[in-house]
Amino acid sequence: MADEDRVEKWQKAWSSDTPQWHRGQVLEPLLKYEDEFLAPKGAVLFPLCGKQMDMKYLYDKGCTVIGVEGIEKGIKLFFSENNLQMVETELNCSVKGKVFTTPDGRLRIYQCDFFKFSKALLPENVMIASVLDRGSLVAIDPSLRKLYFEVVASLLQPKSTYLFVRIQREEDGGPPHVIPIEEVESYLSALNMKKRGSVECSSMDGVEIQIRETGYLFSSE
């Protein structure tokens, strides 16, 4: 699928201010595993972040937060709904897009194609230690999963953590897609990560299709 087609596809998902898969509260797996998840010192990456509440939660905790999102509307909604001041800047490089930051620079959301995202776009003093993946891996075309983890691997520091939220539903008519946890484990084992625990998320209100979400914490050996 061409880059433009990917963006256009998700543009339609933002026809309302709140896509149906948005969670209006902080994830239970993050609350349960917060200390372990944040144990490595560094920034937290949110791929395909939308307007996730967890970004504001971790920002308020003093973390450096990096989001990547293809749709500008979702980013602007995040800042406005959380009453955060926003500084908007065009990316001055070969990657087309913008970066939206808080004035202190500790929260940065890049509006660009995640598959073109690289360390070169980050400030020199920012190292990514953790990834919170809710609605990201499950949203992309299955053919892109290997590339997805190649991008993740290129961004992470050696000692790192990964919090993955997997969905379960009766039929895989995704996105969001049902992904066997064994498949995710195989990708992350290549990054020298091992599964440390799991916890189920509460059910979501207002979602037409019944799904269950489970969070899995992975960390470096």
mmCIF file of C-alpha atoms in Angstrom:
data_model
loop_
_atom_site.group_PDB
_atom_site.id
_atom_site.type_symbol
_atom_site.label_atom_id
_atom_site.label_comp_id
_atom_site.label_asym_id
_atom_site.label_seq_id
_atom_site.Cartn_x
_atom_site.Cartn_y
_atom_site.Cartn_z
ATOM 1 C CA MET A 1 0.000 0.000 0.000
ATOM 2 C CA ALA A 2 1.373 3.416 -0.959
ATOM 3 C CA ASP A 3 2.164 5.959 1.768
ATOM 4 C CA GLU A 4 -0.638 8.257 0.598
ATOM 5 C CA ASP A 5 -3.152 5.396 0.643
ATOM 6 C CA ARG A 6 -2.247 4.540 4.256
ATOM 7 C CA VAL A 7 -2.771 8.114 5.383
ATOM 8 C CA GLU A 8 -6.038 8.489 3.436
ATOM 9 C CA LYS A 9 -7.370 5.276 4.974
ATOM 10 C CA TRP A 10 -6.818 6.554 8.520
ATOM 11 C CA GLN A 11 -8.030 10.049 7.653
ATOM 12 C CA LYS A 12 -11.502 8.542 7.331
ATOM 13 C CA ALA A 13 -11.221 7.036 10.812
ATOM 14 C CA TRP A 14 -10.900 10.572 12.169
ATOM 15 C CA SER A 15 -14.127 11.792 10.569
ATOM 16 C CA SER A 16 -15.377 12.149 14.160
ATOM 17 C CA ASP A 17 -13.316 13.681 16.953
ATOM 18 C CA THR A 18 -13.242 10.352 18.779
ATOM 19 C CA PRO A 19 -12.543 7.199 16.712
ATOM 20 C CA GLN A 20 -14.388 4.183 18.065
ATOM 21 C CA TRP A 21 -11.201 2.470 19.275
ATOM 22 C CA HIS A 22 -10.085 5.437 21.429
ATOM 23 C CA ARG A 23 -9.865 4.693 25.170
ATOM 24 C CA GLY A 24 -10.901 7.516 27.435
ATOM 25 C CA GLN A 25 -8.825 6.361 30.398
ATOM 26 C CA VAL A 26 -5.286 5.275 31.232
ATOM 27 C CA LEU A 27 -4.552 1.633 30.418
ATOM 28 C CA GLU A 28 -4.712 -0.833 33.313
ATOM 29 C CA PRO A 29 -1.522 -2.615 32.118
ATOM 30 C CA LEU A 30 0.368 0.683 32.312
ATOM 31 C CA LEU A 31 -0.907 1.316 35.837
ATOM 32 C CA LYS A 32 -0.038 -2.230 36.948
ATOM 33 C CA TYR A 33 3.425 -2.381 35.368
ATOM 34 C CA GLU A 34 4.324 1.305 35.556
ATOM 35 C CA ASP A 35 7.469 0.878 37.667
ATOM 36 C CA GLU A 36 8.830 -1.980 35.561
ATOM 37 C CA PHE A 37 7.844 -0.297 32.290
ATOM 38 C CA LEU A 38 9.631 2.927 33.196
ATOM 39 C CA ALA A 39 12.652 1.222 34.802
ATOM 40 C CA PRO A 40 14.985 1.921 31.847
ATOM 41 C CA LYS A 41 15.843 5.628 31.833
ATOM 42 C CA GLY A 42 14.773 7.326 28.623
ATOM 43 C CA ALA A 43 11.821 8.527 26.563
ATOM 44 C CA VAL A 44 8.577 6.617 25.962
ATOM 45 C CA LEU A 45 7.533 6.078 22.338
ATOM 46 C CA PHE A 46 3.886 5.857 21.250
ATOM 47 C CA PRO A 47 3.705 4.595 17.628
ATOM 48 C CA LEU A 48 0.504 5.601 15.769
ATOM 49 C CA CYS A 49 -0.470 7.377 18.955
ATOM 50 C CA GLY A 50 -3.726 9.117 18.045
ATOM 51 C CA LYS A 51 -4.783 11.063 21.137
ATOM 52 C CA GLN A 52 -4.002 8.396 23.747
ATOM 53 C CA MET A 53 -4.610 9.462 27.342
ATOM 54 C CA ASP A 54 -1.506 7.551 28.433
ATOM 55 C CA MET A 55 0.735 10.177 26.826
ATOM 56 C CA LYS A 56 -0.603 12.941 29.086
ATOM 57 C CA TYR A 57 -0.459 10.613 32.097
ATOM 58 C CA LEU A 58 3.241 9.883 31.575
ATOM 59 C CA TYR A 59 4.026 13.497 30.699
ATOM 60 C CA ASP A 60 2.482 14.568 34.020
ATOM 61 C CA LYS A 61 4.681 11.960 35.715
ATOM 62 C CA GLY A 62 7.760 13.754 34.383
ATOM 63 C CA CYS A 63 8.508 11.413 31.457
ATOM 64 C CA THR A 64 9.716 12.492 28.041
ATOM 65 C CA VAL A 65 7.032 11.368 25.599
ATOM 66 C CA ILE A 66 7.442 10.825 21.848
ATOM 67 C CA GLY A 67 4.367 10.159 19.705
ATOM 68 C CA VAL A 68 4.174 9.408 16.001
ATOM 69 C CA GLU A 69 0.852 9.883 14.211
ATOM 70 C CA GLY A 70 -0.044 10.263 10.544
ATOM 71 C CA ILE A 71 -3.204 12.320 11.040
ATOM 72 C CA GLU A 72 -2.779 15.923 12.128
ATOM 73 C CA LYS A 73 -6.329 16.197 13.446
ATOM 74 C CA GLY A 74 -5.704 13.579 16.133
ATOM 75 C CA ILE A 75 -2.595 15.406 17.342
ATOM 76 C CA LYS A 76 -4.323 18.782 17.603
ATOM 77 C CA LEU A 77 -7.244 17.196 19.443
ATOM 78 C CA PHE A 78 -4.822 15.679 21.942
ATOM 79 C CA PHE A 79 -3.305 19.049 22.775
ATOM 80 C CA SER A 80 -6.619 20.913 22.914
ATOM 81 C CA GLU A 81 -8.490 18.275 24.949
ATOM 82 C CA ASN A 82 -5.659 18.133 27.498
ATOM 83 C CA ASN A 83 -5.292 21.930 27.685
ATOM 84 C CA LEU A 84 -1.652 21.738 26.615
ATOM 85 C CA GLN A 85 0.146 24.598 24.905
ATOM 86 C CA MET A 86 1.289 23.536 21.445
ATOM 87 C CA VAL A 87 4.238 24.610 19.303
ATOM 88 C CA GLU A 88 3.925 23.513 15.648
ATOM 89 C CA THR A 89 7.020 23.197 13.433
ATOM 90 C CA GLU A 90 7.599 21.838 9.923
ATOM 91 C CA LEU A 91 10.100 18.990 9.744
ATOM 92 C CA ASN A 92 13.236 20.306 8.088
ATOM 93 C CA CYS A 93 14.409 17.074 6.489
ATOM 94 C CA SER A 94 13.582 14.516 3.811
ATOM 95 C CA VAL A 95 10.651 13.207 5.859
ATOM 96 C CA LYS A 96 7.446 15.081 5.075
ATOM 97 C CA GLY A 97 5.513 16.249 8.115
ATOM 98 C CA LYS A 98 5.491 18.355 11.258
ATOM 99 C CA VAL A 99 6.324 18.090 14.932
ATOM 100 C CA PHE A 100 3.993 19.356 17.646
ATOM 101 C CA THR A 101 5.594 19.986 21.030
ATOM 102 C CA THR A 102 4.877 21.376 24.463
ATOM 103 C CA PRO A 103 6.919 24.525 25.197
ATOM 104 C CA ASP A 104 9.291 22.535 27.430
ATOM 105 C CA GLY A 105 9.928 20.048 24.596
ATOM 106 C CA ARG A 106 9.251 17.069 26.850
ATOM 107 C CA LEU A 107 6.214 15.956 24.856
ATOM 108 C CA ARG A 108 6.677 15.728 21.103
ATOM 109 C CA ILE A 109 4.249 14.264 18.570
ATOM 110 C CA TYR A 110 5.508 13.830 15.022
ATOM 111 C CA GLN A 111 2.963 13.987 12.221
ATOM 112 C CA CYS A 112 4.584 11.749 9.620
ATOM 113 C CA ASP A 113 4.739 8.214 8.266
ATOM 114 C CA PHE A 114 5.909 5.940 11.091
ATOM 115 C CA PHE A 115 7.774 3.752 8.612
ATOM 116 C CA LYS A 116 9.980 6.741 7.751
ATOM 117 C CA PHE A 117 10.584 7.757 11.348
ATOM 118 C CA SER A 118 14.180 7.581 12.602
ATOM 119 C CA LYS A 119 16.500 8.715 15.400
ATOM 120 C CA ALA A 120 17.615 11.564 13.160
ATOM 121 C CA LEU A 121 14.281 13.305 13.851
ATOM 122 C CA LEU A 122 14.811 13.259 17.623
ATOM 123 C CA PRO A 123 16.723 15.833 19.680
ATOM 124 C CA GLU A 124 20.285 14.645 20.363
ATOM 125 C CA ASN A 125 19.638 14.214 24.084
ATOM 126 C CA VAL A 126 16.567 11.971 23.635
ATOM 127 C CA MET A 127 16.971 8.199 23.772
ATOM 128 C CA ILE A 128 13.934 5.907 23.536
ATOM 129 C CA ALA A 129 13.813 3.350 26.338
ATOM 130 C CA SER A 130 10.183 2.192 26.251
ATOM 131 C CA VAL A 131 7.387 1.617 23.736
ATOM 132 C CA LEU A 132 3.679 1.665 24.527
ATOM 133 C CA ASP A 133 1.925 -0.114 21.664
ATOM 134 C CA ARG A 134 -1.844 0.105 21.941
ATOM 135 C CA GLY A 135 -3.747 0.245 18.638
ATOM 136 C CA SER A 136 -0.557 0.408 16.594
ATOM 137 C CA LEU A 137 0.717 -3.028 15.596
ATOM 138 C CA VAL A 138 -2.873 -4.310 15.492
ATOM 139 C CA ALA A 139 -3.836 -1.490 13.099
ATOM 140 C CA ILE A 140 -1.263 -1.964 10.351
ATOM 141 C CA ASP A 141 -1.464 -4.391 7.457
ATOM 142 C CA PRO A 142 -0.016 -7.787 8.516
ATOM 143 C CA SER A 143 2.489 -7.592 5.646
ATOM 144 C CA LEU A 144 4.107 -4.586 7.370
ATOM 145 C CA ARG A 145 4.733 -6.173 10.770
ATOM 146 C CA LYS A 146 8.345 -7.156 10.055
ATOM 147 C CA LEU A 147 9.115 -3.644 8.821
ATOM 148 C CA TYR A 148 7.327 -2.187 11.838
ATOM 149 C CA PHE A 149 9.628 -4.013 14.244
ATOM 150 C CA GLU A 150 12.671 -3.068 12.180
ATOM 151 C CA VAL A 151 11.740 0.577 12.731
ATOM 152 C CA VAL A 152 11.176 -0.059 16.455
ATOM 153 C CA ALA A 153 14.546 -1.839 16.739
ATOM 154 C CA SER A 154 16.314 1.087 15.057
ATOM 155 C CA LEU A 155 14.877 3.482 17.652
ATOM 156 C CA LEU A 156 15.322 1.602 20.938
ATOM 157 C CA GLN A 157 18.296 1.794 23.261
ATOM 158 C CA PRO A 158 19.785 -1.602 24.318
ATOM 159 C CA LYS A 159 18.048 -1.803 27.725
ATOM 160 C CA SER A 160 14.363 -1.259 27.015
ATOM 161 C CA THR A 161 10.755 -2.247 27.673
ATOM 162 C CA TYR A 162 7.716 -2.818 25.468
ATOM 163 C CA LEU A 163 4.077 -2.769 26.559
ATOM 164 C CA PHE A 164 1.869 -4.390 23.913
ATOM 165 C CA VAL A 165 -1.930 -4.434 23.994
ATOM 166 C CA ARG A 166 -3.378 -7.376 22.087
ATOM 167 C CA ILE A 167 -7.017 -7.670 21.045
ATOM 168 C CA GLN A 168 -9.149 -10.788 20.942
ATOM 169 C CA ARG A 169 -12.400 -11.060 19.013
ATOM 170 C CA GLU A 170 -14.458 -13.844 17.468
ATOM 171 C CA GLU A 171 -13.505 -13.015 13.898
ATOM 172 C CA ASP A 172 -10.469 -11.186 12.554
ATOM 173 C CA GLY A 173 -12.102 -8.656 10.304
ATOM 174 C CA GLY A 174 -9.544 -5.993 11.208
ATOM 175 C CA PRO A 175 -8.123 -3.590 11.590
ATOM 176 C CA PRO A 176 -7.693 -3.892 14.454
ATOM 177 C CA HIS A 177 -6.253 -7.327 13.774
ATOM 178 C CA VAL A 178 -5.999 -10.337 16.044
ATOM 179 C CA ILE A 179 -2.313 -11.228 16.405
ATOM 180 C CA PRO A 180 -1.128 -14.433 18.123
ATOM 181 C CA ILE A 181 0.986 -13.410 21.110
ATOM 182 C CA GLU A 182 3.548 -15.988 19.964
ATOM 183 C CA GLU A 183 4.118 -13.908 16.824
ATOM 184 C CA VAL A 184 4.776 -10.786 18.877
ATOM 185 C CA GLU A 185 7.090 -12.772 21.154
ATOM 186 C CA SER A 186 9.113 -13.916 18.157
ATOM 187 C CA TYR A 187 9.614 -10.350 16.943
ATOM 188 C CA LEU A 188 10.572 -9.084 20.386
ATOM 189 C CA SER A 189 12.855 -12.013 21.165
ATOM 190 C CA ALA A 190 14.935 -10.813 18.210
ATOM 191 C CA LEU A 191 15.294 -7.576 20.199
ATOM 192 C CA ASN A 192 16.437 -9.639 23.205
ATOM 193 C CA MET A 193 13.149 -9.065 25.026
ATOM 194 C CA LYS A 194 11.181 -11.531 27.114
ATOM 195 C CA LYS A 195 7.546 -11.512 28.269
ATOM 196 C CA ARG A 196 7.302 -10.581 31.964
ATOM 197 C CA GLY A 197 3.565 -10.541 32.648
ATOM 198 C CA SER A 198 0.076 -9.788 31.380
ATOM 199 C CA VAL A 199 -3.172 -8.227 32.544
ATOM 200 C CA GLU A 200 -6.608 -7.846 30.965
ATOM 201 C CA CYS A 201 -8.044 -4.413 30.224
ATOM 202 C CA SER A 202 -11.544 -3.334 31.169
ATOM 203 C CA SER A 203 -14.212 -3.474 28.471
ATOM 204 C CA MET A 204 -14.759 -0.440 26.256
ATOM 205 C CA ASP A 205 -18.038 1.436 26.146
ATOM 206 C CA GLY A 206 -19.712 2.284 22.864
ATOM 207 C CA VAL A 207 -17.788 -0.186 20.680
ATOM 208 C CA GLU A 208 -20.040 -2.099 18.301
ATOM 209 C CA ILE A 209 -17.804 -5.182 17.980
ATOM 210 C CA GLN A 210 -17.105 -7.080 21.195
ATOM 211 C CA ILE A 211 -13.378 -7.247 21.756
ATOM 212 C CA ARG A 212 -11.143 -8.008 24.695
ATOM 213 C CA GLU A 213 -7.781 -6.358 25.238
ATOM 214 C CA THR A 214 -4.832 -7.798 27.149
ATOM 215 C CA GLY A 215 -1.629 -5.947 27.946
ATOM 216 C CA TYR A 216 1.727 -7.771 27.868
ATOM 217 C CA LEU A 217 4.916 -6.380 29.350
ATOM 218 C CA PHE A 218 8.215 -7.263 27.677
ATOM 219 C CA SER A 219 11.666 -6.187 28.767
ATOM 220 C CA SER A 220 15.291 -6.751 27.840
ATOM 221 C CA GLU A 221 17.036 -9.823 29.204
#
